[in-house]
Amino acid sequence: MCGIVGYVGKKTAQDILINGLKRLEYRGYDSAGIATLDEDANPHCARSVGKIAELEKVLAAKPHEGKIGIGHTRWATHGGVTVNNAHPHRAGDVFLVHNGIIENYKELKAKLSDHEFKSDTDTEVLAALIDSYYKGKATLADAVAKALSEVRGTYGIIAFSPREPEQLVVARFGSPLIVGLGKDETIIASDASALLGYTRNAIYLNDGELAICTRDDIDLRNLKLESIKAKPEEIQGDAEQIQKGGYDHFLLKEIMEQPTTLHNTLSGRINVKQGTMRLGGFNLTPKELREIEHVVIVGCGTAYYAGLLASYYIEQIVPDVTTEVVIASEYRYRSFHLPKHSVALIVSQSGETADTLACLREIKQRGAKVFGIVNVVGSTIAREVDGGSYVYAGPEISVASTKAFTSQVATMLIFAGMLSEAHGGNRETIAKLATELDALPDEIAKTLETCAPIMKELAGKYCKYDDALYLGRDTAFPIALEGALKLKEISYIHAEGYATGELKHGPIALVDSTYFEVFNILKGRLFEKSIGGLQEVRARGGKAIVLTDAPESLDIEADDIVRIDTKFELLTPILLNTLQQLFAYYVAVARGNDVDQPRNLAKSVTVE
Ligand code: M6R
């Protein structure tokens, strides 16, 4: 979603702003802009539609020299993708960039008849509101605080004015902002990746906080402008992690690095010899773990599917615990009831997803403990949960989530193992889970290596289709859903995931020679039933790709079969998913799509 960068220091602001915005490109955007103040405090603003390269062309014709400025990448919400709707917005002496949504902007706009609006955005309304209070002796910070007290909605903002040319005023409610403290410079960004390489020392703004930032000082306040003590923290990660590392796309890099990132997820958490598992951050005593009767898992998109897959395993290995997996955007508005002894797992790669965060708060308010399964260190969800674990997948830049999914599932499986132990679950099963988790990075490496060329070839064969169904039973069902999501996001092929047993209840009506079907088939107790679904599709002219761990001795008739060789009994679905990730990637490349930044999508969905 939208990205924000601000700079005040001794260097040319334009360079830092553009570099920062490029680091935030992965979040998804459709226009970009910067505003700066030159040495004589004259404002300059440049905006353009499309990629940052377009903005750079504008700036090449007329570079900005100033040492203070703000920049923004916009993902359209209010008003179309036009230069006028791009940020920064100006009202009088106020220049503003904004992430989030001002819900009561129409109401506020109606009161601002003095301002001639040039855009359709809620942000320009906020700029005009700030300007309306920026009169007489009022400082910019006074005006910002006053305006924000009238606003309903979410925001992360940076404002500046030629009247106070040495400061940026920053404020946050519901949309992240991080203030990086450098030597003789302050850099602000909506995402820590824009700060990497400049400073590791930063203040993560909390909701309701405002900061007046100069080159060498941060004055942190609440919205009543009372002083607050700032607690600087260390930014994790390094600039190398956000490079492509020789791959053509971040997505391929992130698929291929799963053995390493998963190793980081598991490190220190599994004891194969003892057959035990621990997640330190859960801070629950064995008694508290024993008392858990109900686990609700909350997420959106891929995080939801990771939760769904984990729930199958929790049910399998933990006696007497009920698991419920919910889509955050629905759950937050449902009249849900949490039985006594419930805990919630809040699953989010970014740790900023608005709907997931809203659920966290609702659940907490109802008295249940909430635990985060989060990738981005220091993110809002990670800061608001009662405990939980980072998944340590490292920065995930490509919009389509791959390595985070695998690490989320693995982290929740460790939780399942802990829970099972506390509830007197079968020791052998827990030990088997520990052994397979420990071996998973190597099994994924083997699968990726042997199957990447096969999936590439299949992608070439199926890339011209317009429709696909993904199917699976049991633990392969959430994998089918995830496979369909991955394909549709980056290839734009219409793809739907279904439980194989649901075919006859509707989707089989779609099957003809224009569709292809991806069957995830596990050997084991439901093998025959899965083959039944496959035969039904083939009898109706559907083209079928089968992804399976079944050996050659188990006869399968399909258009294409990819067999993986593994001794796993529990975790094969995760291996099948890596095949789907490769397939989606190669199809998207074959169709000439923007793989890392697919149209209309954003990496971090910070608005409802
Ligand atoms: O950051 P989160 O894990 O909370 O994001 C949730 C979804 O927006 C995300 O998984 C989305 O579905 C991805 N584009 C999937 O690839």
Coordinates of C-alpha atoms and ligand atoms in Angstrom, one line a residue:
M1 CA 0.0 0.0 0.0
C2 CA 1.1 3.7 0.1
G3 CA 4.6 4.4 1.2
I4 CA 6.0 7.5 3.0
V5 CA 9.5 8.8 3.3
G6 CA 10.6 12.1 4.9
Y7 CA 14.1 13.6 5.3
V8 CA 15.7 16.5 7.1
G9 CA 19.5 16.7 7.2
K10 CA 22.6 17.9 5.4
K11 CA 22.2 15.8 2.2
T12 CA 20.1 16.4 -0.9
A13 CA 16.7 15.3 0.2
Q14 CA 15.6 14.3 -3.3
D15 CA 18.2 11.5 -3.5
I16 CA 17.2 10.0 -0.1
L17 CA 13.5 10.3 -0.8
I18 CA 13.7 8.6 -4.2
N19 CA 15.9 5.9 -2.8
G20 CA 13.5 5.4 0.1
L21 CA 10.5 5.3 -2.2
K22 CA 12.2 2.7 -4.4
R23 CA 12.7 0.5 -1.3
L24 CA 9.0 0.8 -0.7
E25 CA 8.0 0.0 -4.3
Y26 CA 7.2 -3.5 -3.4
R27 CA 4.3 -2.4 -1.3
G28 CA 2.3 -1.6 -4.5
Y29 CA 1.4 1.9 -5.8
D30 CA 0.2 3.7 -8.9
S31 CA 1.7 7.2 -8.6
A32 CA 4.5 8.9 -6.7
G33 CA 5.7 12.4 -5.7
I34 CA 8.0 14.4 -3.6
A35 CA 8.0 17.9 -2.2
T36 CA 11.1 19.7 -0.9
L37 CA 12.2 23.1 0.4
D38 CA 15.2 24.8 -1.1
E39 CA 17.8 26.8 0.9
D40 CA 15.6 29.9 0.7
A41 CA 12.6 27.9 1.9
N42 CA 10.9 27.9 -1.5
P43 CA 8.7 24.8 -2.0
H44 CA 9.1 22.5 -5.0
C45 CA 6.8 19.7 -5.8
A46 CA 7.0 16.9 -8.4
R47 CA 4.4 14.2 -9.0
S48 CA 3.7 11.6 -11.6
V49 CA 1.5 8.7 -12.5
G50 CA 3.1 5.2 -12.8
K51 CA 6.4 3.9 -11.6
I52 CA 9.1 5.9 -9.7
A53 CA 11.1 5.9 -13.0
E54 CA 8.4 8.4 -14.3
L55 CA 9.0 10.7 -11.3
E56 CA 12.7 10.5 -11.9
K57 CA 12.2 11.7 -15.5
V58 CA 10.3 14.7 -14.1
L59 CA 13.1 15.4 -11.6
A60 CA 15.8 14.9 -14.1
A61 CA 14.4 17.9 -16.1
K62 CA 14.2 20.0 -12.9
P63 CA 16.1 18.6 -9.9
H64 CA 15.3 19.6 -6.4
E65 CA 18.2 20.9 -4.3
G66 CA 16.8 21.2 -0.8
K67 CA 17.8 19.4 2.3
I68 CA 14.3 18.7 3.7
G69 CA 11.4 17.0 2.0
I70 CA 8.7 14.4 1.9
G71 CA 7.9 11.7 -0.6
H72 CA 5.0 9.3 -1.2
T73 CA 3.9 6.4 -3.3
R74 CA 0.1 6.3 -3.6
W75 CA -2.2 3.3 -4.0
A76 CA -5.4 4.9 -5.1
T77 CA -8.4 4.8 -2.7
H78 CA -10.2 8.2 -3.0
G79 CA -10.1 9.2 -6.6
G80 CA -8.5 7.8 -9.7
V81 CA -4.8 7.4 -10.6
T82 CA -4.0 11.0 -11.7
V83 CA -1.2 13.5 -11.1
N84 CA -3.7 15.7 -9.2
N85 CA -4.6 12.9 -6.8
A86 CA -0.9 12.0 -6.2
H87 CA 0.8 13.1 -3.0
P88 CA 2.2 15.4 -1.7
H89 CA -0.9 17.6 -1.4
R90 CA -0.7 21.3 -0.7
A91 CA -3.1 23.7 1.1
G92 CA -1.8 27.2 1.7
D93 CA 1.6 26.7 3.3
V94 CA 1.0 23.1 4.3
F95 CA 2.5 20.2 2.3
L96 CA 1.3 16.8 3.3
V97 CA 1.8 13.1 2.6
H98 CA -0.6 10.6 4.1
N99 CA -1.2 6.9 4.4
G100 CA -4.5 5.6 5.6
I101 CA -8.1 6.8 5.1
I102 CA -9.9 9.8 6.6
E103 CA -13.4 8.4 7.0
N104 CA -15.1 11.7 7.7
Y105 CA -13.4 13.6 4.9
K106 CA -16.7 14.6 3.2
E107 CA -18.0 16.2 6.4
L108 CA -14.7 18.0 6.9
K109 CA -14.6 19.1 3.3
A110 CA -18.0 20.7 3.6
K111 CA -16.6 23.0 6.3
L112 CA -13.6 24.1 4.3
S113 CA -15.3 26.2 1.7
D114 CA -12.3 28.7 1.5
H115 CA -10.1 26.1 0.0
E116 CA -10.2 25.4 -3.7
F117 CA -9.8 21.6 -3.9
K118 CA -7.7 20.3 -6.8
S119 CA -8.0 16.6 -6.1
D120 CA -10.6 14.0 -5.1
T121 CA -8.5 12.8 -2.2
D122 CA -9.2 12.7 1.6
T123 CA -5.6 13.8 2.0
E124 CA -6.1 17.2 0.5
V125 CA -9.0 17.7 2.9
L126 CA -6.7 16.9 5.8
A127 CA -4.1 19.3 4.4
A128 CA -6.8 22.0 4.1
L129 CA -8.0 21.4 7.6
I130 CA -4.4 21.7 9.0
D131 CA -4.0 24.9 7.0
S132 CA -7.3 26.3 8.4
Y133 CA -5.7 26.1 11.9
Y134 CA -2.3 27.3 10.8
K135 CA -3.0 31.0 11.5
G136 CA -1.6 33.7 13.8
K137 CA 0.7 32.3 16.4
A138 CA -0.2 28.7 15.8
T139 CA 2.8 26.4 14.9
L140 CA 2.5 23.7 12.3
A141 CA 2.5 21.1 15.2
D142 CA -0.4 23.0 16.8
A143 CA -2.3 23.0 13.6
V144 CA -1.7 19.3 12.9
A145 CA -2.7 18.3 16.4
K146 CA -5.9 20.4 16.2
A147 CA -6.8 19.0 12.8
L148 CA -6.2 15.4 13.8
S149 CA -8.4 15.8 16.9
E150 CA -11.3 16.2 14.4
V151 CA -10.4 13.3 12.1
R152 CA -12.0 9.8 12.1
G153 CA -10.1 7.1 10.4
T154 CA -6.4 6.1 10.1
Y155 CA -3.3 8.0 9.2
G156 CA 0.4 8.1 9.1
I157 CA 1.4 11.6 8.0
I158 CA 4.3 13.9 7.4
A159 CA 3.7 17.6 7.0
F160 CA 6.0 20.6 6.4
S161 CA 5.7 24.3 5.8
P162 CA 8.0 27.0 4.3
R163 CA 7.1 29.0 7.5
E164 CA 9.0 26.5 9.7
P165 CA 11.6 25.3 7.2
E166 CA 13.7 23.2 9.4
Q167 CA 11.1 20.7 10.7
L168 CA 8.9 17.9 9.6
V169 CA 5.7 17.1 11.7
V170 CA 4.9 13.5 11.8
A171 CA 1.9 11.7 13.3
R172 CA 0.4 8.3 13.4
F173 CA -2.9 6.6 14.1
G174 CA -3.3 3.1 12.6
S175 CA -0.7 3.5 9.9
P176 CA 2.9 2.8 10.7
L177 CA 5.7 5.4 10.8
I178 CA 9.2 5.0 12.0
V179 CA 11.5 7.9 12.7
G180 CA 15.2 7.0 12.0
L181 CA 17.8 8.9 14.0
G182 CA 20.9 9.4 11.9
K183 CA 24.0 11.5 12.4
D184 CA 23.0 15.1 11.5
E185 CA 19.9 13.7 9.8
T186 CA 16.4 12.3 10.5
I187 CA 14.8 10.0 8.1
I188 CA 11.2 9.0 8.4
A189 CA 9.5 6.1 6.7
S190 CA 6.4 3.9 6.8
D191 CA 8.5 0.8 6.6
A192 CA 11.9 0.1 8.2
S193 CA 13.3 -1.2 4.9
A194 CA 13.6 2.4 3.7
L195 CA 15.8 3.2 6.6
L196 CA 18.3 0.3 6.2
G197 CA 21.7 1.5 5.3
Y198 CA 21.1 5.0 6.9
T199 CA 20.6 4.2 10.5
R200 CA 19.7 1.3 12.9
N201 CA 18.5 3.6 15.6
A202 CA 14.8 4.4 15.4
I203 CA 11.6 5.4 17.2
Y204 CA 8.5 3.4 16.2
L205 CA 5.6 5.9 16.6
N206 CA 2.6 4.5 18.5
D207 CA -1.0 5.5 17.7
G208 CA -1.9 8.9 18.9
E209 CA 1.7 10.2 18.9
L210 CA 3.1 13.2 17.0
A211 CA 6.8 14.0 16.5
I212 CA 8.4 17.3 15.6
C213 CA 11.5 16.2 13.7
T214 CA 14.6 18.4 12.9
R215 CA 18.0 17.4 11.7
D216 CA 19.2 16.6 15.2
D217 CA 16.2 16.4 17.4
I218 CA 13.0 14.5 17.9
D219 CA 10.4 16.1 20.1
L220 CA 7.8 13.4 20.8
R221 CA 4.3 14.4 21.9
N222 CA 0.7 13.1 22.2
L223 CA -2.1 14.8 20.3
K224 CA -2.6 17.2 23.2
L225 CA 1.1 18.2 22.5
E226 CA 2.2 16.9 26.0
S227 CA 5.8 15.6 25.9
I228 CA 6.4 11.8 25.8
K229 CA 9.6 10.0 26.5
A230 CA 10.9 8.5 23.3
K231 CA 12.4 5.0 23.4
P232 CA 14.7 4.4 20.5
E233 CA 14.9 0.8 19.3
E234 CA 17.3 -1.1 17.0
I235 CA 16.1 -1.8 13.4
Q236 CA 16.6 -5.4 12.4
G237 CA 17.7 -6.7 9.0
D238 CA 20.3 -5.4 6.5
A239 CA 20.2 -3.8 3.1
E240 CA 21.4 -7.0 1.3
Q241 CA 18.2 -8.8 2.3
I242 CA 16.2 -6.4 0.2
Q243 CA 18.3 -7.0 -3.0
K244 CA 17.4 -9.6 -5.7
G245 CA 20.7 -11.4 -5.1
G246 CA 21.2 -12.4 -8.7
Y247 CA 17.6 -13.6 -9.3
D248 CA 15.4 -12.1 -12.0
H249 CA 12.7 -11.4 -9.5
F250 CA 12.3 -11.1 -5.7
L251 CA 9.6 -13.8 -6.0
L252 CA 12.0 -16.4 -7.3
K253 CA 14.6 -15.5 -4.8
E254 CA 12.0 -15.8 -2.0
I255 CA 10.8 -19.2 -3.2
M256 CA 14.4 -20.5 -3.6
E257 CA 15.6 -19.2 -0.2
Q258 CA 13.0 -21.1 1.7
P259 CA 15.4 -23.8 3.0
T260 CA 17.4 -21.0 4.6
T261 CA 14.6 -18.9 5.9
L262 CA 12.8 -21.9 7.3
H263 CA 16.0 -23.0 9.0
N264 CA 15.9 -19.6 10.7
T265 CA 12.3 -20.1 11.7
L266 CA 13.1 -23.5 13.3
S267 CA 16.5 -22.6 14.8
G268 CA 16.6 -23.3 18.5
R269 CA 12.9 -24.3 18.6
I270 CA 13.1 -28.1 17.9
N271 CA 14.8 -30.8 19.8
V272 CA 14.7 -33.9 17.6
K273 CA 16.5 -36.2 20.2
Q274 CA 13.9 -35.4 22.8
G275 CA 11.1 -35.1 20.4
T276 CA 10.1 -31.7 21.8
M277 CA 9.4 -28.2 20.6
R278 CA 9.3 -24.7 22.2
L279 CA 8.3 -21.2 21.2
G280 CA 9.9 -18.9 23.7
G281 CA 7.7 -15.9 23.0
F282 CA 4.5 -17.6 24.0
N283 CA 5.3 -17.1 27.7
L284 CA 2.6 -19.6 28.8
T285 CA 3.3 -22.0 31.8
P286 CA 2.6 -25.7 31.2
K287 CA -0.6 -25.2 33.3
E288 CA -1.8 -22.3 31.1
L289 CA -1.1 -24.4 28.0
R290 CA -3.0 -27.3 29.5
E291 CA -6.0 -25.0 30.2
I292 CA -6.4 -24.0 26.6
E293 CA -9.6 -25.5 25.1
H294 CA -10.1 -23.4 22.0
V295 CA -7.8 -21.8 19.5
V296 CA -9.0 -19.2 17.1
I297 CA -6.6 -18.4 14.2
V298 CA -7.0 -15.1 12.4
G299 CA -5.5 -13.9 9.1
C300 CA -6.2 -12.7 5.6
G301 CA -5.2 -14.2 2.3
T302 CA -2.2 -16.4 2.5
A303 CA -1.9 -15.9 6.2
Y304 CA -5.5 -17.3 6.5
Y305 CA -4.5 -20.3 4.4
A306 CA -1.4 -20.9 6.6
G307 CA -3.8 -20.8 9.6
L308 CA -6.2 -23.2 7.9
L309 CA -3.4 -25.7 7.2
A310 CA -2.1 -25.4 10.8
S311 CA -5.6 -26.1 12.1
Y312 CA -5.7 -29.5 10.4
Y313 CA -2.5 -30.4 12.2
I314 CA -3.6 -29.0 15.5
E315 CA -6.8 -31.1 15.3
Q316 CA -4.7 -34.2 14.4
I317 CA -2.2 -34.0 17.2
V318 CA -3.8 -32.1 20.0
P319 CA -6.5 -34.0 21.9
D320 CA -9.5 -32.0 23.3
V321 CA -8.7 -28.6 21.7
T322 CA -11.2 -27.0 19.2
T323 CA -9.7 -24.9 16.4
E324 CA -11.5 -22.3 14.5
V325 CA -9.9 -20.4 11.6
V326 CA -11.3 -17.1 10.6
I327 CA -11.0 -14.4 7.9
A328 CA -10.1 -11.2 9.7
S329 CA -12.3 -8.9 7.5
E330 CA -15.3 -11.0 8.4
Y331 CA -14.6 -11.9 12.0
R332 CA -14.0 -8.3 13.1
Y333 CA -17.7 -7.5 12.4
R334 CA -19.2 -10.8 13.5
S335 CA -21.0 -11.2 16.8
F336 CA -18.4 -13.8 17.8
H337 CA -18.3 -15.6 21.1
L338 CA -15.1 -16.8 22.6
P339 CA -15.5 -19.7 25.0
K340 CA -13.6 -19.6 28.3
H341 CA -9.9 -20.8 27.9
S342 CA -9.6 -19.5 24.3
V343 CA -6.5 -18.1 22.9
A344 CA -6.0 -16.4 19.5
L345 CA -3.2 -16.8 17.0
I346 CA -2.9 -13.6 14.9
V347 CA -1.1 -14.5 11.7
S348 CA 0.4 -11.7 9.6
Q349 CA 3.5 -11.4 7.5
S350 CA 3.6 -7.6 7.5
G351 CA 2.1 -7.3 11.0
E352 CA 0.2 -4.3 9.7
T353 CA -2.9 -5.7 8.0
A354 CA -5.8 -3.4 9.1
D355 CA -8.4 -6.2 9.4
T356 CA -6.2 -8.5 11.3
L357 CA -5.1 -5.8 13.7
A358 CA -8.8 -4.9 14.3
C359 CA -9.5 -8.5 15.2
L360 CA -6.5 -8.6 17.6
R361 CA -8.0 -5.6 19.4
E362 CA -11.6 -7.0 19.5
I363 CA -10.4 -10.4 20.8
K364 CA -8.2 -8.7 23.4
Q365 CA -11.1 -6.6 24.6
R366 CA -13.1 -9.8 25.2
G367 CA -10.4 -11.0 27.5
A368 CA -8.7 -13.8 25.5
K369 CA -5.0 -13.8 25.2
V370 CA -3.6 -13.0 21.7
F371 CA -0.4 -14.3 20.3
G372 CA 1.3 -13.1 17.1
I373 CA 2.7 -15.2 14.3
V374 CA 4.4 -12.3 12.6
N375 CA 7.3 -11.8 10.2
V376 CA 8.1 -8.1 10.4
V377 CA 9.9 -7.3 13.5
G378 CA 8.6 -4.2 15.4
S379 CA 5.3 -4.1 13.4
T380 CA 2.1 -3.0 15.0
I381 CA 0.6 -6.5 15.5
A382 CA 3.9 -7.6 17.0
R383 CA 3.8 -4.7 19.4
E384 CA 0.1 -5.2 20.5
V385 CA -0.1 -8.9 21.1
D386 CA 0.3 -10.5 24.5
G387 CA 3.1 -12.7 23.2
G388 CA 3.9 -14.8 20.2
S389 CA 6.7 -15.6 17.9
Y390 CA 8.4 -14.0 14.9
V391 CA 8.6 -16.4 12.0
Y392 CA 12.0 -15.0 11.0
A393 CA 11.5 -15.4 7.2
G394 CA 13.4 -12.1 6.6
P395 CA 12.1 -9.3 4.5
E396 CA 9.5 -10.5 1.9
I397 CA 9.5 -8.0 -0.9
S398 CA 7.5 -9.7 -3.6
V399 CA 3.8 -8.9 -3.1
A400 CA 2.9 -12.6 -3.4
S401 CA 3.7 -14.3 -0.1
T402 CA 5.7 -17.5 -0.4
K403 CA 8.5 -17.9 2.2
A404 CA 6.4 -16.2 4.9
F405 CA 3.6 -18.8 4.3
T406 CA 6.0 -21.7 4.9
S407 CA 7.5 -20.1 8.0
Q408 CA 4.1 -19.2 9.4
V409 CA 2.9 -22.8 9.0
A410 CA 6.1 -24.1 10.6
T411 CA 5.8 -21.8 13.6
M412 CA 2.2 -22.8 14.2
L413 CA 3.2 -26.4 13.9
I414 CA 5.7 -25.9 16.7
F415 CA 2.9 -24.3 18.7
A416 CA 0.8 -27.4 17.9
G417 CA 3.6 -29.6 19.2
M418 CA 3.8 -27.6 22.4
L419 CA 0.1 -27.7 22.9
S420 CA -0.1 -31.4 22.2
E421 CA 2.7 -32.1 24.8
A422 CA 0.8 -30.1 27.4
H423 CA -2.5 -31.9 26.6
G424 CA -1.0 -35.4 26.8
G425 CA -1.0 -36.0 23.0
N426 CA 0.7 -39.0 21.5
R427 CA 4.4 -38.7 22.1
E428 CA 5.3 -40.6 19.0
T429 CA 3.3 -38.2 16.8
I430 CA 4.9 -35.2 18.4
A431 CA 8.4 -36.7 17.9
K432 CA 7.5 -37.5 14.3
L433 CA 6.4 -33.9 13.8
A434 CA 9.7 -32.7 15.4
T435 CA 11.7 -34.9 13.1
E436 CA 9.9 -33.9 9.9
L437 CA 10.0 -30.2 10.8
D438 CA 13.8 -30.5 11.4
A439 CA 14.2 -32.2 8.0
L440 CA 11.8 -29.8 6.2
P441 CA 14.4 -27.3 5.0
D442 CA 16.4 -30.0 3.3
E443 CA 13.3 -31.6 1.8
I444 CA 12.2 -28.3 0.4
A445 CA 15.7 -27.7 -1.1
K446 CA 15.6 -31.1 -2.8
T447 CA 12.1 -30.5 -4.1
L448 CA 13.0 -27.1 -5.5
E449 CA 16.1 -28.3 -7.1
T450 CA 14.6 -31.3 -8.8
C451 CA 11.2 -29.8 -9.7
A452 CA 12.0 -26.2 -10.8
P453 CA 12.8 -27.3 -14.5
I454 CA 9.7 -29.5 -14.5
M455 CA 7.4 -26.7 -13.2
K456 CA 8.9 -24.3 -15.7
E457 CA 8.1 -26.6 -18.6
L458 CA 4.5 -27.2 -17.3
A459 CA 4.1 -23.4 -17.0
G460 CA 5.0 -23.1 -20.7
K461 CA 2.3 -25.6 -21.5
Y462 CA -0.5 -24.1 -19.4
C463 CA 0.3 -20.4 -19.5
K464 CA -2.3 -19.6 -22.2
Y465 CA -5.3 -21.0 -20.3
D466 CA -7.7 -18.5 -18.8
D467 CA -9.2 -20.7 -16.0
A468 CA -8.0 -23.2 -13.5
L469 CA -9.3 -25.2 -10.6
Y470 CA -7.0 -26.2 -7.7
L471 CA -8.2 -29.2 -5.7
G472 CA -7.1 -31.1 -2.6
R473 CA -8.4 -33.1 0.3
D474 CA -7.5 -33.0 4.0
T475 CA -4.2 -31.2 4.5
A476 CA -3.9 -30.8 0.8
F477 CA -7.1 -28.7 0.7
P478 CA -5.6 -25.5 2.3
I479 CA -2.7 -26.0 -0.1
A480 CA -5.1 -26.0 -3.1
L481 CA -6.6 -22.7 -1.9
E482 CA -3.1 -21.2 -1.5
G483 CA -2.1 -22.5 -5.0
A484 CA -5.1 -20.9 -6.6
L485 CA -4.5 -17.6 -4.8
K486 CA -0.8 -17.6 -5.9
L487 CA -1.7 -18.3 -9.6
K488 CA -4.4 -15.7 -9.8
E489 CA -2.4 -12.9 -8.1
I490 CA 0.6 -13.0 -10.3
S491 CA -0.6 -14.6 -13.6
Y492 CA -4.1 -13.0 -13.6
I493 CA -5.5 -16.4 -14.7
H494 CA -8.8 -17.0 -13.0
A495 CA -8.2 -19.7 -10.5
E496 CA -10.3 -21.2 -7.7
G497 CA -9.4 -23.6 -4.9
Y498 CA -11.8 -26.3 -3.8
A499 CA -11.9 -29.3 -1.6
T500 CA -11.9 -32.3 -4.0
G501 CA -15.0 -33.6 -2.4
E502 CA -16.9 -30.4 -3.3
L503 CA -16.4 -30.9 -7.0
K504 CA -19.8 -32.6 -7.4
H505 CA -21.5 -29.9 -5.4
G506 CA -21.0 -27.3 -8.1
P507 CA -17.6 -26.6 -9.6
I508 CA -17.6 -29.6 -11.8
A509 CA -20.2 -27.8 -14.0
L510 CA -17.3 -25.5 -15.1
V511 CA -15.0 -28.4 -16.3
D512 CA -14.4 -28.6 -20.0
S513 CA -11.3 -28.5 -22.2
T514 CA -10.8 -24.8 -21.7
Y515 CA -10.1 -25.3 -18.0
F516 CA -7.1 -27.0 -16.4
E517 CA -7.1 -28.6 -12.9
V518 CA -4.3 -28.9 -10.5
F519 CA -4.9 -31.9 -8.2
N520 CA -2.8 -32.1 -5.0
I521 CA -3.0 -35.8 -4.1
L522 CA -1.5 -37.3 -1.0
K523 CA -0.8 -41.0 -0.8
G524 CA -2.5 -42.4 2.3
R525 CA -6.0 -42.9 3.5
L526 CA -7.7 -40.5 1.1
F527 CA -5.7 -41.4 -2.0
E528 CA -8.5 -43.5 -3.7
K529 CA -11.1 -40.8 -3.0
S530 CA -8.8 -38.1 -4.5
I531 CA -8.3 -40.2 -7.6
G532 CA -12.1 -40.5 -7.9
G533 CA -12.3 -36.7 -8.2
L534 CA -9.5 -36.7 -10.8
Q535 CA -11.4 -39.3 -12.9
E536 CA -14.6 -37.3 -12.8
V537 CA -12.8 -34.3 -14.2
R538 CA -11.0 -36.2 -16.9
A539 CA -14.2 -37.9 -18.0
R540 CA -15.5 -34.4 -18.8
G541 CA -12.6 -33.3 -20.9
G542 CA -10.7 -31.4 -18.2
K543 CA -6.9 -31.2 -18.4
A544 CA -5.4 -32.4 -15.1
I545 CA -2.0 -31.8 -13.6
V546 CA -1.3 -34.0 -10.5
L547 CA 1.1 -33.0 -7.8
T548 CA 1.7 -36.0 -5.6
D549 CA 4.0 -37.9 -3.2
A550 CA 2.5 -41.2 -4.5
P551 CA 5.1 -43.6 -5.8
E552 CA 5.1 -44.9 -9.5
S553 CA 3.6 -48.1 -8.2
L554 CA 0.3 -46.2 -7.5
D555 CA -1.2 -45.8 -10.9
I556 CA -2.5 -42.3 -11.7
E557 CA -3.9 -41.2 -15.1
A558 CA -3.5 -37.5 -15.8
D559 CA -2.2 -35.1 -18.5
D560 CA 0.8 -34.3 -16.4
I561 CA 2.1 -35.8 -13.1
V562 CA 4.8 -34.4 -10.9
R563 CA 5.9 -36.9 -8.3
I564 CA 8.0 -35.9 -5.3
D565 CA 10.1 -38.4 -3.6
T566 CA 9.8 -38.0 0.2
K567 CA 9.6 -40.2 3.3
F568 CA 7.4 -37.6 5.0
E569 CA 4.1 -38.7 6.5
L570 CA 2.9 -35.4 7.8
L571 CA 4.4 -32.4 6.0
T572 CA 4.2 -33.4 2.3
P573 CA 1.6 -30.7 1.6
I574 CA 4.2 -28.0 2.3
L575 CA 6.4 -29.6 -0.3
L576 CA 3.6 -29.7 -2.8
N577 CA 3.0 -26.1 -2.2
T578 CA 6.5 -25.2 -3.2
L579 CA 5.7 -26.8 -6.6
Q580 CA 2.7 -24.6 -6.9
Q581 CA 4.8 -21.5 -6.0
L582 CA 7.2 -22.4 -8.8
F583 CA 4.4 -23.0 -11.3
A584 CA 2.6 -19.7 -10.5
Y585 CA 6.0 -17.9 -10.9
Y586 CA 6.9 -19.4 -14.2
V587 CA 3.3 -18.9 -15.6
A588 CA 3.5 -15.2 -14.6
V589 CA 6.9 -14.8 -16.3
A590 CA 5.7 -16.6 -19.4
R591 CA 2.7 -14.2 -19.6
G592 CA 5.1 -11.2 -19.3
N593 CA 3.6 -9.9 -16.1
D594 CA 5.1 -7.7 -13.4
V595 CA 5.8 -10.6 -11.1
D596 CA 6.9 -8.8 -8.0
Q597 CA 4.3 -6.0 -8.1
P598 CA 1.2 -7.4 -9.6
R599 CA -1.5 -5.0 -10.7
N600 CA -3.9 -3.6 -8.1
L601 CA -2.3 -5.4 -5.2
A602 CA -0.4 -4.1 -2.2
K603 CA 2.1 -5.9 0.0
S604 CA 0.8 -4.5 3.2
V605 CA -2.9 -3.8 3.4
T606 CA -3.1 -1.1 6.0
V607 CA -6.6 0.1 5.1
E608 CA -9.9 -1.8 5.3
Ligands
M6R1 O1 0.8 -9.1 5.8 P1 -0.3 -10.2 6.0 O2 0.3 -11.5 6.1 O3 -1.3 -9.8 7.1 O4 -1.1 -10.1 4.6 C1 -2.2 -10.9 4.4 C2 -2.6 -10.9 3.0 O5 -2.8 -9.6 2.5 C3 -1.5 -11.5 2.1 O6 -1.2 -12.8 2.5 C4 -2.0 -11.6 0.6 O7 -3.0 -12.5 0.4 C5 -0.8 -11.9 -0.3 N1 -0.8 -11.1 -1.4 C6 -0.8 -13.3 -0.7 O8 0.2 -13.7 -1.6

